[in-house]
CSV table of C-alpha atoms and ligand atoms in Angstrom, one decimal:
chain,number,residue,atom,x,y,z
A,68,UNK,CA,-3.4,-8.6,10.4
A,69,UNK,CA,-5.4,-5.4,9.9
A,70,UNK,CA,-3.1,-2.6,11.1
A,71,UNK,CA,-4.3,0.9,12.1
A,72,UNK,CA,-1.9,3.8,13.0
A,73,UNK,CA,-3.3,6.3,15.5
A,74,UNK,CA,-1.4,9.4,16.3
A,75,UNK,CA,-2.2,11.7,19.2
A,76,UNK,CA,-0.9,15.2,19.4
A,77,UNK,CA,0.4,17.1,22.4
A,78,UNK,CA,-2.9,18.4,23.7
A,79,UNK,CA,-4.5,15.0,23.3
A,80,UNK,CA,-2.0,13.4,25.8
A,81,UNK,CA,-1.5,16.4,28.1
A,82,UNK,CA,-3.6,15.3,31.1
A,83,UNK,CA,-4.7,12.0,32.7
A,84,UNK,CA,-8.3,12.4,31.6
A,85,UNK,CA,-7.4,13.3,28.1
A,86,UNK,CA,-5.0,10.3,27.9
A,87,UNK,CA,-7.9,8.2,29.0
A,88,UNK,CA,-10.0,9.5,26.2
A,89,UNK,CA,-7.1,8.8,23.8
A,90,UNK,CA,-6.9,5.2,25.2
A,91,UNK,CA,-10.6,4.7,24.5
A,92,UNK,CA,-10.0,5.4,20.8
A,93,UNK,CA,-7.2,2.8,20.8
A,94,UNK,CA,-9.2,0.2,22.5
A,95,UNK,CA,-12.2,0.8,20.2
A,96,UNK,CA,-10.0,0.1,17.2
A,97,UNK,CA,-8.8,-3.1,18.9
A,98,UNK,CA,-12.4,-4.1,19.6
A,99,UNK,CA,-13.0,-3.6,15.8
A,100,UNK,CA,-10.3,-6.2,15.1
A,101,UNK,CA,-7.5,-3.8,14.3
A,102,UNK,CA,-3.9,-4.2,15.5
A,103,UNK,CA,-3.2,-0.6,16.7
A,104,UNK,CA,0.2,1.2,16.3
A,105,UNK,CA,0.0,4.4,18.4
A,106,UNK,CA,2.2,7.4,17.8
A,107,UNK,CA,2.4,10.0,20.5
A,108,UNK,CA,3.7,13.6,20.7
A,109,UNK,CA,5.3,15.1,23.8
A,110,UNK,CA,2.8,15.9,26.5
A,111,UNK,CA,1.3,19.4,26.4
A,112,UNK,CA,2.5,22.8,25.3
A,113,UNK,CA,5.2,25.3,26.3
A,114,UNK,CA,5.3,25.5,30.1
A,115,UNK,CA,4.2,21.9,30.7
A,116,UNK,CA,7.1,19.9,32.2
A,117,UNK,CA,7.9,17.6,29.4
A,118,UNK,CA,6.7,19.6,26.4
A,119,UNK,CA,9.1,20.3,23.5
A,120,UNK,CA,9.3,24.0,24.1
A,121,UNK,CA,9.9,23.5,27.8
A,122,UNK,CA,12.9,21.2,27.0
A,123,UNK,CA,14.3,23.8,24.5
A,124,UNK,CA,14.0,26.5,27.2
A,125,UNK,CA,15.7,24.3,29.7
A,126,UNK,CA,18.7,23.7,27.5
A,127,UNK,CA,18.9,27.4,26.7
A,128,UNK,CA,19.4,28.2,30.4
A,129,UNK,CA,22.8,26.5,30.2
A,130,UNK,CA,23.7,27.0,26.5
A,131,UNK,CA,22.6,29.9,24.5
A,132,UNK,CA,23.6,28.3,21.2
A,133,UNK,CA,23.1,24.6,21.6
A,134,UNK,CA,24.6,22.0,19.3
A,135,UNK,CA,21.8,20.8,17.1
A,136,UNK,CA,22.8,17.2,17.8
A,137,UNK,CA,22.5,17.7,21.6
A,138,UNK,CA,19.2,19.6,21.2
A,139,UNK,CA,17.7,16.7,19.2
A,140,UNK,CA,18.8,14.2,21.8
A,141,UNK,CA,17.1,16.2,24.5
A,142,UNK,CA,13.9,16.9,22.5
A,143,UNK,CA,13.5,13.2,21.7
A,144,UNK,CA,12.9,12.6,25.4
A,145,UNK,CA,9.5,14.4,25.4
A,146,UNK,CA,8.0,11.8,23.1
A,147,UNK,CA,9.7,8.9,24.8
A,148,UNK,CA,8.2,9.9,28.1
A,149,UNK,CA,4.8,10.2,26.5
A,150,UNK,CA,5.1,6.8,24.8
A,151,UNK,CA,6.0,5.0,28.1
A,152,UNK,CA,3.1,6.8,30.0
A,153,UNK,CA,0.7,5.9,27.2
A,154,UNK,CA,1.7,2.2,27.1
A,155,UNK,CA,1.7,2.1,30.9
A,156,UNK,CA,-1.9,3.4,30.9
A,157,UNK,CA,-3.0,0.8,28.3
A,158,UNK,CA,-1.4,-2.0,30.4
A,159,UNK,CA,-3.0,-0.6,33.5
A,160,UNK,CA,-6.4,-0.9,31.6
A,161,UNK,CA,-5.6,-4.5,31.0
A,162,UNK,CA,-4.2,-4.5,27.5
A,163,UNK,CA,-0.7,-5.7,26.6
A,164,UNK,CA,1.3,-2.8,25.2
A,165,UNK,CA,4.9,-1.9,24.6
A,166,UNK,CA,6.6,1.5,24.2
A,167,UNK,CA,9.3,2.0,21.5
A,168,UNK,CA,11.5,5.0,20.7
A,169,UNK,CA,11.6,6.1,17.0
A,170,UNK,CA,14.9,4.3,16.6
A,171,UNK,CA,13.5,1.1,18.0
A,172,UNK,CA,10.5,1.4,15.7
A,173,UNK,CA,13.0,1.5,12.8
A,174,UNK,CA,12.6,5.2,11.8
A,175,UNK,CA,15.9,5.9,9.9
A,176,UNK,CA,16.6,9.5,9.0
A,177,UNK,CA,19.2,11.7,7.4
A,178,UNK,CA,21.4,13.8,9.7
A,179,UNK,CA,20.0,17.2,9.2
A,180,UNK,CA,19.4,17.7,12.9
A,181,UNK,CA,16.3,19.6,14.0
A,182,UNK,CA,14.6,19.1,10.6
A,183,UNK,CA,15.5,15.7,9.5
A,184,UNK,CA,13.8,13.5,6.9
A,185,UNK,CA,12.9,9.9,7.1
A,186,UNK,CA,14.9,7.9,4.5
A,187,UNK,CA,13.7,4.4,5.5
A,188,UNK,CA,11.4,2.6,7.9
A,189,UNK,CA,12.4,-0.9,9.2
A,190,UNK,CA,9.4,-2.0,11.1
A,191,UNK,CA,10.5,-5.5,12.0
A,192,UNK,CA,10.3,-4.9,15.8
A,193,UNK,CA,6.9,-3.2,15.5
A,194,UNK,CA,5.6,-6.2,13.6
A,195,UNK,CA,7.0,-8.7,16.0
A,196,UNK,CA,5.2,-7.0,18.9
A,197,UNK,CA,2.0,-6.7,17.0
A,198,UNK,CA,2.1,-10.4,16.2
A,199,UNK,CA,2.4,-11.0,20.0
A,200,UNK,CA,-0.8,-9.2,20.4
A,201,UNK,CA,0.6,-6.0,21.9
A,202,UNK,CA,-0.4,-2.5,21.2
A,203,UNK,CA,2.7,-0.7,20.1
A,204,UNK,CA,3.2,2.8,21.2
A,205,UNK,CA,5.9,4.7,19.3
A,206,UNK,CA,7.5,7.9,20.3
A,207,UNK,CA,6.7,10.4,17.5
A,208,UNK,CA,8.8,13.2,15.9
A,209,UNK,CA,12.1,11.3,16.1
A,210,UNK,CA,14.4,8.8,14.4
A,211,UNK,CA,18.0,7.7,14.2
A,212,UNK,CA,20.7,8.2,11.6
A,213,UNK,CA,22.7,5.4,10.0
A,214,UNK,CA,25.4,6.4,12.5
A,215,UNK,CA,23.2,6.0,15.5
A,216,UNK,CA,22.6,9.7,16.3
A,217,UNK,CA,19.1,10.5,17.5
A,218,UNK,CA,17.3,13.1,15.3
A,219,UNK,CA,14.0,15.0,15.3
A,220,UNK,CA,11.7,15.7,12.4
A,221,UNK,CA,10.8,19.3,13.1
A,222,UNK,CA,7.5,20.8,14.1
A,223,UNK,CA,4.5,18.5,13.3
A,224,UNK,CA,7.0,15.6,12.9
A,225,UNK,CA,4.8,13.1,14.8
A,226,UNK,CA,2.3,13.3,11.9
A,227,UNK,CA,5.2,12.3,9.6
A,228,UNK,CA,6.1,9.4,11.9
A,229,UNK,CA,2.5,8.1,11.8
A,230,UNK,CA,2.3,8.4,8.0
A,231,UNK,CA,5.6,6.7,7.4
A,232,UNK,CA,4.8,3.8,9.8
A,233,UNK,CA,1.4,3.5,8.1
A,234,UNK,CA,3.0,3.3,4.7
A,235,UNK,CA,5.7,0.8,5.8
A,236,UNK,CA,3.2,-1.4,7.6
A,237,UNK,CA,0.6,-1.3,4.9
A,238,UNK,CA,-1.9,0.1,7.4
A,239,UNK,CA,-5.6,0.2,6.5
A,240,UNK,CA,-5.8,3.8,7.7
A,241,UNK,CA,-3.7,6.4,9.6
A,242,UNK,CA,-5.8,8.4,12.1
A,243,UNK,CA,-4.4,11.7,13.3
A,244,UNK,CA,-6.2,12.7,16.5
A,245,UNK,CA,-6.0,16.4,17.5
A,246,UNK,CA,-8.0,19.1,19.3
A,247,UNK,CA,-10.3,20.1,16.4
A,248,UNK,CA,-13.0,18.2,14.6
A,249,UNK,CA,-10.9,17.5,11.5
A,250,UNK,CA,-9.5,19.7,8.7
A,251,UNK,CA,-11.8,22.8,8.8
A,252,UNK,CA,-12.5,25.4,6.2
A,253,UNK,CA,-10.1,27.7,8.1
A,254,UNK,CA,-8.3,27.7,11.5
A,255,UNK,CA,-11.2,27.9,13.9
A,256,UNK,CA,-9.1,30.0,16.3
A,257,UNK,CA,-9.1,32.8,13.7
A,258,UNK,CA,-12.4,32.1,11.8
A,259,UNK,CA,-15.1,31.1,14.3
A,260,UNK,CA,-17.4,30.3,11.4
A,261,UNK,CA,-15.1,27.6,10.1
A,262,UNK,CA,-16.6,24.1,9.8
A,263,UNK,CA,-15.1,20.6,9.4
A,264,UNK,CA,-14.7,19.2,5.9
A,265,UNK,CA,-15.9,15.6,5.5
A,266,UNK,CA,-13.6,14.5,2.7
A,267,UNK,CA,-10.7,16.0,0.8
A,268,UNK,CA,-8.0,14.9,-1.6
A,269,UNK,CA,-4.4,14.5,-0.6
A,270,UNK,CA,-3.4,17.4,-2.8
A,271,UNK,CA,-6.0,19.7,-1.3
A,272,UNK,CA,-4.8,19.0,2.2
A,273,UNK,CA,-1.1,19.1,1.3
A,274,UNK,CA,-1.7,22.5,-0.4
A,275,UNK,CA,-3.6,23.8,2.7
A,276,UNK,CA,-0.9,22.5,5.0
A,277,UNK,CA,1.9,24.1,2.9
A,278,UNK,CA,0.0,27.4,3.0
A,279,UNK,CA,-0.1,27.3,6.8
A,280,UNK,CA,-3.0,25.1,8.0
A,281,UNK,CA,-1.0,23.3,10.7
A,282,UNK,CA,-3.6,20.7,11.5
A,283,UNK,CA,-1.5,18.1,9.7
A,284,UNK,CA,2.1,18.2,8.5
A,285,UNK,CA,2.3,18.4,4.6
A,286,UNK,CA,5.1,15.8,4.6
A,287,UNK,CA,2.7,13.3,6.3
A,288,UNK,CA,0.1,13.9,3.6
A,289,UNK,CA,2.7,13.4,0.9
A,290,UNK,CA,3.9,10.1,2.3
A,291,UNK,CA,0.3,8.9,2.7
A,292,UNK,CA,-0.5,10.0,-0.9
A,293,UNK,CA,2.6,8.1,-2.3
A,294,UNK,CA,1.5,4.9,-0.8
A,295,UNK,CA,-2.3,5.5,-1.1
A,296,UNK,CA,-2.9,5.1,2.6
A,297,UNK,CA,-6.1,6.9,3.7
A,298,UNK,CA,-5.7,9.5,6.4
A,299,UNK,CA,-8.4,10.5,8.8
A,300,UNK,CA,-8.1,13.6,10.9
A,301,UNK,CA,-10.2,13.3,14.0
A,302,UNK,CA,-10.9,15.0,17.4
A,303,UNK,CA,-9.7,13.1,20.5
A,304,UNK,CA,-12.5,14.5,22.6
A,305,UNK,CA,-15.5,14.2,20.4
A,306,UNK,CA,-17.3,11.6,18.3
A,307,UNK,CA,-17.3,13.8,15.2
A,308,UNK,CA,-16.5,11.7,12.1
A,309,UNK,CA,-13.5,14.0,11.2
A,310,UNK,CA,-12.0,14.5,7.7
A,311,UNK,CA,-11.2,11.6,5.4
A,312,UNK,CA,-8.3,12.3,3.1
A,313,UNK,CA,-8.1,10.0,0.1
A,314,UNK,CA,-8.2,10.1,-3.7
A,315,UNK,CA,-10.8,7.4,-4.2
A,316,UNK,CA,-14.2,8.8,-3.4
A,317,UNK,CA,-16.0,5.5,-4.1
A,318,UNK,CA,-17.8,4.1,-1.2
A,319,UNK,CA,-17.5,7.2,0.9
A,320,UNK,CA,-21.1,7.6,1.9
A,321,UNK,CA,-22.8,10.9,1.1
A,322,UNK,CA,-19.5,12.6,0.8
A,323,UNK,CA,-18.7,13.1,-2.9
A,324,UNK,CA,-16.7,16.2,-3.3
A,325,UNK,CA,-19.0,18.8,-4.6
A,326,UNK,CA,-18.1,19.6,-8.1
A,327,UNK,CA,-19.1,23.2,-7.6
A,328,UNK,CA,-16.5,23.6,-4.8
A,329,UNK,CA,-14.1,26.0,-6.2
A,330,UNK,CA,-12.6,27.0,-2.9
A,331,UNK,CA,-12.2,24.4,-0.2
A,332,UNK,CA,-10.6,26.4,2.6
A,333,UNK,CA,-8.7,29.5,3.7
A,334,UNK,CA,-5.2,29.1,5.2
A,335,UNK,CA,-2.8,31.6,6.8
A,336,UNK,CA,0.8,32.1,7.8
A,337,UNK,CA,0.9,34.7,10.5
A,338,UNK,CA,4.5,35.8,10.8
A,339,UNK,CA,5.8,37.0,7.4
A,340,UNK,CA,8.0,40.0,6.3
A,341,UNK,CA,8.1,41.6,2.9
A,342,UNK,CA,11.3,42.8,1.3
A,343,UNK,CA,11.4,45.2,-1.6
A,344,UNK,CA,14.5,46.1,-3.5
A,345,UNK,CA,14.3,49.1,-5.8
A,346,UNK,CA,17.0,50.1,-8.2
A,347,UNK,CA,17.5,52.8,-10.9
A,348,UNK,CA,19.1,50.3,-13.2
A,349,UNK,CA,17.6,47.1,-14.7
A,350,UNK,CA,18.2,44.3,-12.2
A,351,UNK,CA,18.8,41.8,-15.0
A,352,UNK,CA,21.5,43.9,-16.6
A,353,UNK,CA,23.2,44.7,-13.3
A,354,UNK,CA,23.0,41.1,-12.2
A,355,UNK,CA,21.4,42.1,-8.9
A,356,UNK,CA,18.6,39.6,-9.4
A,357,UNK,CA,21.2,36.8,-9.4
A,358,UNK,CA,23.2,38.0,-6.4
A,359,UNK,CA,20.1,38.7,-4.2
A,360,UNK,CA,18.7,35.2,-4.5
A,361,UNK,CA,22.0,33.4,-4.4
A,362,UNK,CA,23.1,35.3,-1.2
A,363,UNK,CA,19.8,34.4,0.6
A,364,UNK,CA,20.0,30.7,-0.6
A,365,UNK,CA,23.6,30.4,0.7
A,366,UNK,CA,22.4,31.7,4.0
A,367,UNK,CA,19.7,29.0,4.1
A,368,UNK,CA,16.9,31.6,3.9
A,369,UNK,CA,13.9,30.5,1.9
A,370,UNK,CA,11.9,33.1,0.0
A,371,UNK,CA,8.3,33.2,-1.0
A,372,UNK,CA,5.8,35.3,-3.1
A,373,UNK,CA,8.5,36.3,-5.5
A,374,UNK,CA,8.0,39.1,-8.1
A,375,UNK,CA,10.8,40.4,-10.3
A,376,UNK,CA,10.4,43.5,-12.3
A,377,UNK,CA,13.2,45.3,-14.2
A,378,UNK,CA,13.5,47.9,-11.5
A,379,UNK,CA,12.1,46.1,-8.5
A,380,UNK,CA,12.5,42.8,-6.7
A,381,UNK,CA,9.9,41.9,-4.1
A,382,UNK,CA,9.6,38.8,-2.0
A,383,UNK,CA,8.8,37.6,1.5
A,384,UNK,CA,10.7,35.8,4.2
A,385,UNK,CA,9.6,34.3,7.5
A,386,UNK,CA,9.5,37.0,10.2
A,387,UNK,CA,12.0,35.0,12.2
A,388,UNK,CA,14.8,35.6,9.7
A,389,UNK,CA,13.8,39.1,8.6
A,390,UNK,CA,16.8,40.9,10.3
A,391,UNK,CA,19.2,38.3,9.1
A,392,UNK,CA,17.9,38.5,5.5
A,393,UNK,CA,18.2,42.3,5.5
A,394,UNK,CA,21.7,42.1,6.8
A,395,UNK,CA,22.8,39.5,4.2
A,396,UNK,CA,21.2,41.6,1.4
A,397,UNK,CA,23.0,44.8,2.5
A,398,UNK,CA,26.4,43.1,3.1
A,399,UNK,CA,26.6,40.2,0.6
A,400,UNK,CA,24.2,40.7,-2.2
A,401,UNK,CA,25.0,44.4,-2.8
A,402,UNK,CA,28.7,43.9,-2.4
A,403,UNK,CA,29.0,41.1,-4.9
A,404,UNK,CA,26.7,42.9,-7.4
A,405,UNK,CA,29.3,45.7,-7.6
A,406,UNK,CA,26.6,48.3,-7.6
A,407,UNK,CA,26.8,51.7,-6.0
A,408,UNK,CA,24.8,51.1,-2.7
A,409,UNK,CA,23.2,54.5,-2.9
A,410,UNK,CA,21.5,53.5,-6.2
A,411,UNK,CA,19.7,50.6,-4.5
A,412,UNK,CA,16.9,51.1,-2.0
A,413,UNK,CA,16.0,48.2,0.2
A,414,UNK,CA,12.7,48.4,2.1
A,415,UNK,CA,11.5,45.9,4.6
A,416,UNK,CA,7.9,45.6,5.9
A,417,UNK,CA,7.6,43.5,9.1
A,418,UNK,CA,4.3,42.3,10.6
A,419,UNK,CA,2.7,40.8,7.5
A,420,UNK,CA,0.6,37.7,7.0
A,421,UNK,CA,0.0,35.4,4.0
A,422,UNK,CA,-3.6,34.6,3.5
A,423,UNK,CA,-4.6,32.0,0.9
A,424,UNK,CA,-7.7,30.5,-0.6
A,425,UNK,CA,-7.2,26.9,-1.6
A,426,UNK,CA,-9.2,24.5,-3.8
A,427,UNK,CA,-8.6,21.9,-6.4
A,428,UNK,CA,-11.7,23.1,-8.1
A,429,UNK,CA,-10.4,26.5,-9.0
A,430,UNK,CA,-8.1,25.1,-11.7
A,431,UNK,CA,-9.1,27.0,-14.9
A,432,UNK,CA,-12.1,28.6,-13.3
A,433,UNK,CA,-12.2,32.3,-14.2
A,434,UNK,CA,-13.0,35.0,-11.7
A,435,UNK,CA,-11.5,33.5,-8.5
A,436,UNK,CA,-9.0,36.3,-8.3
A,437,UNK,CA,-11.7,38.9,-9.0
A,438,UNK,CA,-13.7,37.5,-6.1
A,439,UNK,CA,-10.7,37.5,-3.8
A,440,UNK,CA,-9.9,41.1,-4.6
A,441,UNK,CA,-13.6,42.2,-4.2
A,442,UNK,CA,-13.8,40.5,-0.8
A,443,UNK,CA,-10.6,42.2,0.5
A,444,UNK,CA,-11.6,45.5,-1.1
A,445,UNK,CA,-15.0,45.4,0.6
A,446,UNK,CA,-13.4,44.8,4.0
A,447,UNK,CA,-10.8,47.5,3.4
A,448,UNK,CA,-7.8,45.2,3.5
A,449,UNK,CA,-5.0,46.5,1.4
A,450,UNK,CA,-3.2,43.8,-0.7
A,451,UNK,CA,0.6,44.1,-0.5
A,452,UNK,CA,1.5,41.3,-2.9
A,453,UNK,CA,0.0,38.2,-4.4
A,454,UNK,CA,0.9,34.8,-5.8
A,455,UNK,CA,-1.0,31.9,-7.1
A,456,UNK,CA,-0.8,28.2,-8.2
A,457,UNK,CA,-3.3,26.0,-10.0
A,458,UNK,CA,-5.1,25.4,-6.8
A,459,UNK,CA,-4.5,28.5,-4.7
A,460,UNK,CA,-4.4,32.3,-4.6
A,461,UNK,CA,-2.4,33.9,-1.8
A,462,UNK,CA,-2.4,37.6,-0.7
A,463,UNK,CA,0.1,39.3,1.5
A,464,UNK,CA,-1.7,41.6,4.0
A,465,UNK,CA,-0.8,43.4,7.2
A,466,UNK,CA,-0.9,41.1,10.2
A,467,UNK,CA,-3.4,43.4,11.8
A,468,UNK,CA,-5.8,42.8,8.8
A,469,UNK,CA,-5.3,39.0,8.8
A,470,UNK,CA,-8.4,38.0,10.7
A,471,UNK,CA,-10.6,40.4,8.8
A,472,UNK,CA,-9.2,39.2,5.5
A,473,UNK,CA,-9.7,35.5,6.4
A,474,UNK,CA,-13.2,36.0,7.6
A,475,UNK,CA,-14.3,38.0,4.6
A,476,UNK,CA,-12.8,35.5,2.1
A,477,UNK,CA,-14.4,32.6,4.1
A,478,UNK,CA,-17.8,34.3,3.8
A,479,UNK,CA,-17.4,35.4,0.2
A,480,UNK,CA,-16.7,31.9,-0.9
A,481,UNK,CA,-19.6,30.5,1.1
A,482,UNK,CA,-17.4,28.3,3.3
A,483,UNK,CA,-19.4,28.8,6.5
A,484,UNK,CA,-22.6,27.6,4.9
B,773,LIG,P1,-1.5,18.6,17.5
B,773,LIG,O1,-0.7,18.9,18.7
B,773,LIG,O2,-2.6,17.6,17.8
B,773,LIG,O3,-0.6,18.1,16.4
B,773,LIG,P2,-1.7,21.1,16.2
B,773,LIG,O4,-1.7,22.3,17.1
B,773,LIG,O5,-0.4,20.8,15.5
B,773,LIG,O6,-2.2,19.9,17.0
B,773,LIG,O7,-2.8,21.2,15.1
B,773,LIG,C1,-4.1,21.5,15.5
B,773,LIG,C2,-4.5,23.0,15.3
B,773,LIG,O8,-4.4,23.3,14.0
B,773,LIG,C3,-5.9,23.4,15.7
B,773,LIG,O9,-6.0,23.6,17.1
B,773,LIG,C4,-6.1,24.6,14.9
B,773,LIG,O10,-5.9,25.8,15.6
B,773,LIG,C5,-5.0,24.6,13.8
B,773,LIG,N1,-5.5,24.7,12.4
B,773,LIG,C6,-5.0,25.5,11.5
B,773,LIG,N2,-5.6,25.5,10.3
B,773,LIG,C7,-6.6,24.5,10.5
B,773,LIG,C8,-7.7,24.0,9.7
B,773,LIG,N3,-7.8,24.4,8.4
B,773,LIG,N4,-8.5,23.1,10.2
B,773,LIG,C9,-8.3,22.7,11.5
B,773,LIG,N5,-7.4,23.1,12.3
B,773,LIG,C10,-6.5,24.1,11.9
B,774,LIG,MG1,0.5,19.0,14.8
């Protein structure tokens, strides 16, 4: 059996005519001799009747602070509805099909409701249906704990369902269908000059995804990489070839990764806040450096772009937890440090964005930072903070400057050419 996994995102299954286009991709795979396993997201976006955000809002109308377990149970319904509608459509078009919940498809997860992780996939039932010649349509974004509680995988979770099923089933390829022509050099909603990339390595895509490119979930890329399953990101409504994500470039016609490609793409995270803590006394000696990061960690707040200097600690947090982070710093971190609060100055800057250039080819290449700085300087975008890895350089800028920054970096590294 040649198995293919095909995942369709929320937009791709939001209307009857789009679902028809999605079905055509599935039937085309079947014509080519594949046994398709389809993974679907909930239909549509906030406001649409069965979309994830709509269901959250519905629950909030009766319960301002819902139990995460109950919320997961409710949210899982969006994908279940979608899977039944999709399998119904395929049957109506004359093809045997069956809908499965994540639990029925054997997606076993831990019990961190709302952001759970897949710990095991038991695909027996999926295989049984495939052997009977059926197209199996699995509700994405969800699983079940060992105890039988329904869980969800967090935003972008259907991508992870698809990759995990692909790995467990030994699929030839996992196709992620979405509303853009593949992984592009930047988010086309922000950088109109962005163009699709033909081929990328798992690491490049995972890095771009971690740095904000939400076209595919980083966890999905990591699972596919572990098992060496090729991923292809494609557009549901076009015939564009999409982006192939793999490590072996052999046999990929005309698409060898250009060795001169230092930067592959630009990514962004729009809602970030910066926090700076300035003190008269060395933060190492006073222990403030320890209490600050411990207090935030205990509150479940993750920090990014971290710089520690003897008299200053600077880092960023997601804009959503900014107020909470400030509160914790003022109450807990300062208290347990034993410092005189008046000797410590905490400054928060809301409305920032993290803009990153990403490329496996920048490893060891001098001058990338210089080019980044020149591009931002030329477009008069002040840099508030920076960080880097072997394959990326990130700059914190004001949200109002984000688009200008991205377009100038995109142009400066020749990505629109
Ligand atoms: P789906 O519902 O199909 O999972 P998503 O909204 O999660 O779709 O992801 C697709 C969106 O990702 C695109 O519409 C685009 O705005 C955004 N995006 C961000 N960065 C990129 C990128 N580098 N390439 C392509 N799309 C990107
Ligand atoms: Mg997505």
